[in-house]
PDB file of C-alpha atoms in Angstrom:
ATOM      1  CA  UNK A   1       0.000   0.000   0.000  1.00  0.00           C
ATOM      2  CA  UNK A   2       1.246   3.620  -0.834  1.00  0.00           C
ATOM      3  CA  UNK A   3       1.894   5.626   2.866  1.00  0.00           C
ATOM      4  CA  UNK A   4       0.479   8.255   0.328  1.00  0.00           C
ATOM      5  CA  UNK A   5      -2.866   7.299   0.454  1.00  0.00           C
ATOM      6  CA  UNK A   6      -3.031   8.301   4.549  1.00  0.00           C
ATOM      7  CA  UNK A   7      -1.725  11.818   3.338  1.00  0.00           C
ATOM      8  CA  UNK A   8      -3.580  12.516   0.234  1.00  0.00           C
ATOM      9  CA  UNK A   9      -5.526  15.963   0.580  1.00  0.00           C
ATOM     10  CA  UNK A  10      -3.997  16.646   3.796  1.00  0.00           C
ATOM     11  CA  UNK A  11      -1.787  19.351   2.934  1.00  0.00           C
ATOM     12  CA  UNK A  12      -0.350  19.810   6.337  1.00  0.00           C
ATOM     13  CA  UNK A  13       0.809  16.488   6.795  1.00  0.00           C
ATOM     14  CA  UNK A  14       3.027  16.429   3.343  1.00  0.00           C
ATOM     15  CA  UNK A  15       4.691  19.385   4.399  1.00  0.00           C
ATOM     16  CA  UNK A  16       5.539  18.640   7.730  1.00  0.00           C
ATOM     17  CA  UNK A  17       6.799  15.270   6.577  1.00  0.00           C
ATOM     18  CA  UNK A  18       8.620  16.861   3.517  1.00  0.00           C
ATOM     19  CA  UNK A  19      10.018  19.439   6.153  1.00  0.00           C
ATOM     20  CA  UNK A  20      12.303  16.518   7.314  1.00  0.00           C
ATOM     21  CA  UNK A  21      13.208  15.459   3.651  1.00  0.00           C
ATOM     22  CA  UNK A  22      16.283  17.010   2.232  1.00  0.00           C
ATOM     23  CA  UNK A  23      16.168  18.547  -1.727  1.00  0.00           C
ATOM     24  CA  UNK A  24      17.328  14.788  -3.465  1.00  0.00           C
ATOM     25  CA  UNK A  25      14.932  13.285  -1.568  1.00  0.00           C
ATOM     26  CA  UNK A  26      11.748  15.896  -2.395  1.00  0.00           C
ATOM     27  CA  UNK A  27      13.356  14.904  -6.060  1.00  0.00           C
ATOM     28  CA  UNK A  28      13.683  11.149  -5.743  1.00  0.00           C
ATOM     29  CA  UNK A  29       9.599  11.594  -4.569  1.00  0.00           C
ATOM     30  CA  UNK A  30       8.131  13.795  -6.788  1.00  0.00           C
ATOM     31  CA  UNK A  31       9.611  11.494  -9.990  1.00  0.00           C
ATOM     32  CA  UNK A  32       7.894   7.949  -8.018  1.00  0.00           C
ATOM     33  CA  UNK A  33       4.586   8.780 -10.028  1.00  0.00           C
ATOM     34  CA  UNK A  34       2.453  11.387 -10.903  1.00  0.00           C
ATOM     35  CA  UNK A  35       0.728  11.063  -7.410  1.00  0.00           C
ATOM     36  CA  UNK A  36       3.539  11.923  -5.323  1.00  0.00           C
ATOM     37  CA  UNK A  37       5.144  14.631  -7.693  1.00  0.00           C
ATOM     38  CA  UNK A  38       1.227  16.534  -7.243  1.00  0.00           C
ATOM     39  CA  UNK A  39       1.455  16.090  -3.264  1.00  0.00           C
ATOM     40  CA  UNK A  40       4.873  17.631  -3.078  1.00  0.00           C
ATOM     41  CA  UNK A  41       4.025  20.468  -5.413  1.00  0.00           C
ATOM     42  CA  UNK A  42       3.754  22.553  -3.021  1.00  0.00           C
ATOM     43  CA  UNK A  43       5.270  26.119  -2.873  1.00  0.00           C
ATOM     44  CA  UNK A  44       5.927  26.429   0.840  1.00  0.00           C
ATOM     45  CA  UNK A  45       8.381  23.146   0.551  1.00  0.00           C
ATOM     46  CA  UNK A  46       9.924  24.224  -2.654  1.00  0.00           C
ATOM     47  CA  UNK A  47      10.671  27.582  -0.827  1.00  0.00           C
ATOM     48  CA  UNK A  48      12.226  26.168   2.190  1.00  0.00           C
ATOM     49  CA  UNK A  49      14.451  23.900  -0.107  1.00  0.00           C
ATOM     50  CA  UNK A  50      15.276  26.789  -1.620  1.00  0.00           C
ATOM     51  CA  UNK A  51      16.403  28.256   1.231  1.00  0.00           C
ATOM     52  CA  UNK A  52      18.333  25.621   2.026  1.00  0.00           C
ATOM     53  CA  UNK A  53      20.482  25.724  -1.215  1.00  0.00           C
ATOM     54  CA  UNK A  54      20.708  29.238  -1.052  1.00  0.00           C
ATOM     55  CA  UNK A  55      18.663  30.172  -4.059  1.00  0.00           C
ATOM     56  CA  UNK A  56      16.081  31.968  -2.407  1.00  0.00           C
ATOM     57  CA  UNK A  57      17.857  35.258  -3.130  1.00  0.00           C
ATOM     58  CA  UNK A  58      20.884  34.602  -5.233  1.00  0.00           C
ATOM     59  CA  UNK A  59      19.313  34.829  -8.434  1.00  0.00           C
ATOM     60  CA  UNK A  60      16.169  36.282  -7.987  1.00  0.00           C
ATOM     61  CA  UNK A  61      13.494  34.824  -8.856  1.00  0.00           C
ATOM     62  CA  UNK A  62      13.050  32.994 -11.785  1.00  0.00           C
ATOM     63  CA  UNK A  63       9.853  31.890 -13.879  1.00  0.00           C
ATOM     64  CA  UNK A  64       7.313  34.468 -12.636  1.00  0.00           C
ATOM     65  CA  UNK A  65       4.346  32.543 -13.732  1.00  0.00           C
ATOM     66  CA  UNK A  66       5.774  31.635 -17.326  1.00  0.00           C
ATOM     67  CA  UNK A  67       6.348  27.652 -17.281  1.00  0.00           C
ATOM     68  CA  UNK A  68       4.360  25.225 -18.674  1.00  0.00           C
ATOM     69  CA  UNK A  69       3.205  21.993 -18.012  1.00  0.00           C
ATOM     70  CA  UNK A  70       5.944  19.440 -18.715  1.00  0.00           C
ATOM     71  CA  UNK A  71       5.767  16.450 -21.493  1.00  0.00           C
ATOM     72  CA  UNK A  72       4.337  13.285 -20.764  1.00  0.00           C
ATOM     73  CA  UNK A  73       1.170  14.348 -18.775  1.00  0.00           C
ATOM     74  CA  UNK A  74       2.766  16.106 -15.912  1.00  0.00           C
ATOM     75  CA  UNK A  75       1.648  18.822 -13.586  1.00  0.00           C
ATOM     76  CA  UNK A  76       3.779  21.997 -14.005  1.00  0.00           C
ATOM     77  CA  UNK A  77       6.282  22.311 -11.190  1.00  0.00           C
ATOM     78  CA  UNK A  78       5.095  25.394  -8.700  1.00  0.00           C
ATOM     79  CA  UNK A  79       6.790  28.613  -8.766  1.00  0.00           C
ATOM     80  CA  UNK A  80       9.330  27.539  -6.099  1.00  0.00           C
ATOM     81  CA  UNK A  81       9.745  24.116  -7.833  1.00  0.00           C
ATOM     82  CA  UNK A  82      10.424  25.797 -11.016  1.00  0.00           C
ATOM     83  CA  UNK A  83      12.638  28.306  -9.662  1.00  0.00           C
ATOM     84  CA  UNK A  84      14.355  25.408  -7.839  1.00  0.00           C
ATOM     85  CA  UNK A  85      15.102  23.406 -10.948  1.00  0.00           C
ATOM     86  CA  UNK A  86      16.069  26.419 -12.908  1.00  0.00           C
ATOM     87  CA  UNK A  87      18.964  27.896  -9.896  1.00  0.00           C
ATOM     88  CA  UNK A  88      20.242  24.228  -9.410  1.00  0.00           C
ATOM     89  CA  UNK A  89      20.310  24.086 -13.660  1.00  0.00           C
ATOM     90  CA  UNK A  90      22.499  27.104 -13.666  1.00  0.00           C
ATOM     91  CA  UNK A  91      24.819  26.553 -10.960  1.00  0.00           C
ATOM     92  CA  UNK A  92      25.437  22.901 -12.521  1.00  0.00           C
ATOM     93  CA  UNK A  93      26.295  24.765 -15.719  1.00  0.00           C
ATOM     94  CA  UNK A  94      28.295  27.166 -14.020  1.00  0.00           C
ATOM     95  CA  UNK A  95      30.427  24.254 -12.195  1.00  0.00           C
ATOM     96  CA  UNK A  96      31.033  22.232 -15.888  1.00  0.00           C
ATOM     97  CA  UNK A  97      31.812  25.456 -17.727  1.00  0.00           C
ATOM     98  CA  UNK A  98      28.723  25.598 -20.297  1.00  0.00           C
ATOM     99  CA  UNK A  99      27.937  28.894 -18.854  1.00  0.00           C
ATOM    100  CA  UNK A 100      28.145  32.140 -21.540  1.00  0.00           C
ATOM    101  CA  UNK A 101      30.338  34.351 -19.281  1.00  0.00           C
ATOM    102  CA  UNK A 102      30.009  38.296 -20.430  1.00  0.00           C
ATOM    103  CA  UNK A 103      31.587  41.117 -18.913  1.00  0.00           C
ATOM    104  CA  UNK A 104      29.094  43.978 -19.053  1.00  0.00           C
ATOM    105  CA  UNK A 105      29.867  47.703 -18.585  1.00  0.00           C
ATOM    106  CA  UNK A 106      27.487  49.595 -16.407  1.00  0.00           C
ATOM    107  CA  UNK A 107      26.233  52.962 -17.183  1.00  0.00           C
ATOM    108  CA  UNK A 108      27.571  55.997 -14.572  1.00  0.00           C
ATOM    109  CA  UNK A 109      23.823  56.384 -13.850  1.00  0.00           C
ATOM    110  CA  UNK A 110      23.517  52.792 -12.766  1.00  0.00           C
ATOM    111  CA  UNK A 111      26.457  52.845 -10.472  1.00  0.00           C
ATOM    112  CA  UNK A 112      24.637  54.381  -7.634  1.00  0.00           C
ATOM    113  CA  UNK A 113      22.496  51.788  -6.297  1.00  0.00           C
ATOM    114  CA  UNK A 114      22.350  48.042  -5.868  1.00  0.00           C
ATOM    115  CA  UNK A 115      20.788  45.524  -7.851  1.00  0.00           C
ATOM    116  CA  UNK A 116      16.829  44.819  -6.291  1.00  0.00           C
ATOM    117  CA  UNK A 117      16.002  42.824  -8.970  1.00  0.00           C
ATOM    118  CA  UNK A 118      16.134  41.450 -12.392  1.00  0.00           C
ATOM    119  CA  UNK A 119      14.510  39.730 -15.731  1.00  0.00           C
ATOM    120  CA  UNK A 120      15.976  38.276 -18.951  1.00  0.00           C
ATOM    121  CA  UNK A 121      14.113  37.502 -22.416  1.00  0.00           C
ATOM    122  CA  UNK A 122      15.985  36.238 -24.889  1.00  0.00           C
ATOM    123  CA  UNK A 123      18.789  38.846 -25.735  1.00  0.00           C
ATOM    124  CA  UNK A 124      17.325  41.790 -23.641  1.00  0.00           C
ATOM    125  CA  UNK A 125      18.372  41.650 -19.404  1.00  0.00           C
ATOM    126  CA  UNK A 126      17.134  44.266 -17.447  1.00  0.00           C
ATOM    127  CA  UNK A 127      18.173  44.892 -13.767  1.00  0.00           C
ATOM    128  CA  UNK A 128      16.140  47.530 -11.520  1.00  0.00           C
ATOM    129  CA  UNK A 129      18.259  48.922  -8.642  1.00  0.00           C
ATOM    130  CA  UNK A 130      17.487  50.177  -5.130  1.00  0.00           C
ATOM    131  CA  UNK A 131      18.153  53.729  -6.375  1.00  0.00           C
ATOM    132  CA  UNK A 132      14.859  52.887  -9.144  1.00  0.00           C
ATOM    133  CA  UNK A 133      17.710  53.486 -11.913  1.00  0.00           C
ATOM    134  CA  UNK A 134      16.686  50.800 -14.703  1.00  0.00           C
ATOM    135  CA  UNK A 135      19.648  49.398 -16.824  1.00  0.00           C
ATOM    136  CA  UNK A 136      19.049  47.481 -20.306  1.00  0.00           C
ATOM    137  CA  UNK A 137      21.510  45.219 -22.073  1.00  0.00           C
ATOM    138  CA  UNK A 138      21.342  43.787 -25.488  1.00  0.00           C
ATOM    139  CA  UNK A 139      22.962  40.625 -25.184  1.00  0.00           C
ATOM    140  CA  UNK A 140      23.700  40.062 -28.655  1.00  0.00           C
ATOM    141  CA  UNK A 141      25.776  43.160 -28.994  1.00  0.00           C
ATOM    142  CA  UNK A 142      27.039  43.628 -25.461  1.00  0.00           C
ATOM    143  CA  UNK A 143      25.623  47.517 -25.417  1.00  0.00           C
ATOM    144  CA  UNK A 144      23.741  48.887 -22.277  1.00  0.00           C
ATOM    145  CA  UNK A 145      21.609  51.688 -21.491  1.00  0.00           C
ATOM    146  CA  UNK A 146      20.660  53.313 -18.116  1.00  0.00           C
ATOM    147  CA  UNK A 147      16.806  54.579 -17.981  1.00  0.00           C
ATOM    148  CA  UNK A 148      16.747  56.893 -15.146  1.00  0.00           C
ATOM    149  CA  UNK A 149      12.820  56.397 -13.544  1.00  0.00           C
ATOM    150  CA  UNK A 150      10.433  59.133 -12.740  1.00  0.00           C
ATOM    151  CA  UNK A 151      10.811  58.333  -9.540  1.00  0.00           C
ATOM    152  CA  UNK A 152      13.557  58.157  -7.280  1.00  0.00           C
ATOM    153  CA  UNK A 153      12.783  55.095  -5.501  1.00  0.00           C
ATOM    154  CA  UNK A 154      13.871  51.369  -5.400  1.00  0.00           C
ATOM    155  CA  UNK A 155      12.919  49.484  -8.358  1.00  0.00           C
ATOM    156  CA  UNK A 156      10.041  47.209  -6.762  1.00  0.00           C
ATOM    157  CA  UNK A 157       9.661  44.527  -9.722  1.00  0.00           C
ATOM    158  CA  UNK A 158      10.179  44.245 -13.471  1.00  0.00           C
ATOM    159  CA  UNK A 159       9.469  41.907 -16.230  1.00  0.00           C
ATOM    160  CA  UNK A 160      10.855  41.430 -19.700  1.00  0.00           C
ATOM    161  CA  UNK A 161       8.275  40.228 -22.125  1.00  0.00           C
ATOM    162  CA  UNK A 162       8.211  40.737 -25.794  1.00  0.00           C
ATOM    163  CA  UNK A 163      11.263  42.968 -26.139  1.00  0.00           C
ATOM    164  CA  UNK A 164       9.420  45.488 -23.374  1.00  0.00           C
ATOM    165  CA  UNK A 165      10.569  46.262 -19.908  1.00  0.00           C
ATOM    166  CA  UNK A 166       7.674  46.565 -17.498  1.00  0.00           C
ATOM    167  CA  UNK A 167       8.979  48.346 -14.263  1.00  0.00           C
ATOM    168  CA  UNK A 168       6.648  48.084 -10.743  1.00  0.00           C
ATOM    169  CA  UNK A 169       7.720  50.766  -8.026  1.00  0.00           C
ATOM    170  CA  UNK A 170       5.510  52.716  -5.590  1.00  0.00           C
ATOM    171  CA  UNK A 171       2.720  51.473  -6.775  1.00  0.00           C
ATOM    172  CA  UNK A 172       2.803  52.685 -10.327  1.00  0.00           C
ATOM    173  CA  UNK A 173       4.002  50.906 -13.658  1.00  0.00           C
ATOM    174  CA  UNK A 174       6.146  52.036 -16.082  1.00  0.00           C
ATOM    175  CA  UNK A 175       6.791  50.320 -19.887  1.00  0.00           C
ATOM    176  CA  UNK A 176       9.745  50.334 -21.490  1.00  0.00           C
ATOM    177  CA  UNK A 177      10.386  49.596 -25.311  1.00  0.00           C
TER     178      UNK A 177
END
């Protein structure tokens, strides 16, 4: 008999068993069937895991929303899954060299704050910084741009969709082309 079966539809219990589970062990679980990998889907245990690693912050966060179910049937990963696959994905690549290493120059403008956070789409980063200076790079040519924002204040959230930047601080929006 699968222990699942006790646990099914009992959120609370998954997590607080999954909460003594380390990350290969959430893995080896979620891939024993399609069952197990919808239990542990969970963003509060992909979070803490995580946290664990020390992906929580490094990178940002990655996804925002934007993944989609997987081949064969499966349930798309949870935002913390997702973002969990994709840190542990780059800091493999990182270790075995497959990494695209690129110094970038940053605009005077862009000096003065730190980064608060960031958002690639296919040749176009953007980084927001705590000073709400916006910086742009083309990644196929290696050129950059600072955007100075209306506002002086910390860049709250942006996304990169479509070639446009769309910048969240103080509660207003701001779109970039």
């Amino acid at each position: 008999m699968d222990p699942l079966d006790f646990w099914l539809g009992n959120q609370e219990v998954v997590e607080h068993v999954a909460q003594f589970l380390n990350d290969r062990d959430v893995g080896v679980l979620c891939r024993v069937s399609h069952r197990w990998r919808e239990a542990l889907n969970i963003d509060h245990i992909w979070y803490k895991l995580c946290k664990t690693a020390g992906c929580h912050t490094e990178f940002g966060k990655f996804g925002g929303g934007r993944h989609e179910a997987e081949t064969g049937g499966l349930q798309a990963l949870c935002e913390w899954g997702y973002h969990y696959r994709l840190c542990r994905g780059v800091r493999r690549r990182w270790r075995e060299g497959g990494e695209d290493v690129r110094v970038m120059e940053v605009p005077d403008r862009g000096k003065s704050g730190v980064v608060s956070c960031f958002d690639c789409e296919d040749d176009l980063l953007a980084v927001g910084t705590s000073t709400g200076c916006l910086i742009c790079w083309d990644l196929s040519s290696n050129t950059s741009r600072a955007v100075e924002c209306v506002l002086a204040s910390k860049v709250d959230k942006l996304y990169v969709r479509h070639s446009k930047v769309v910048v969240m601080k103080g509660g207003l929006i701001h779109v970039y082309q």
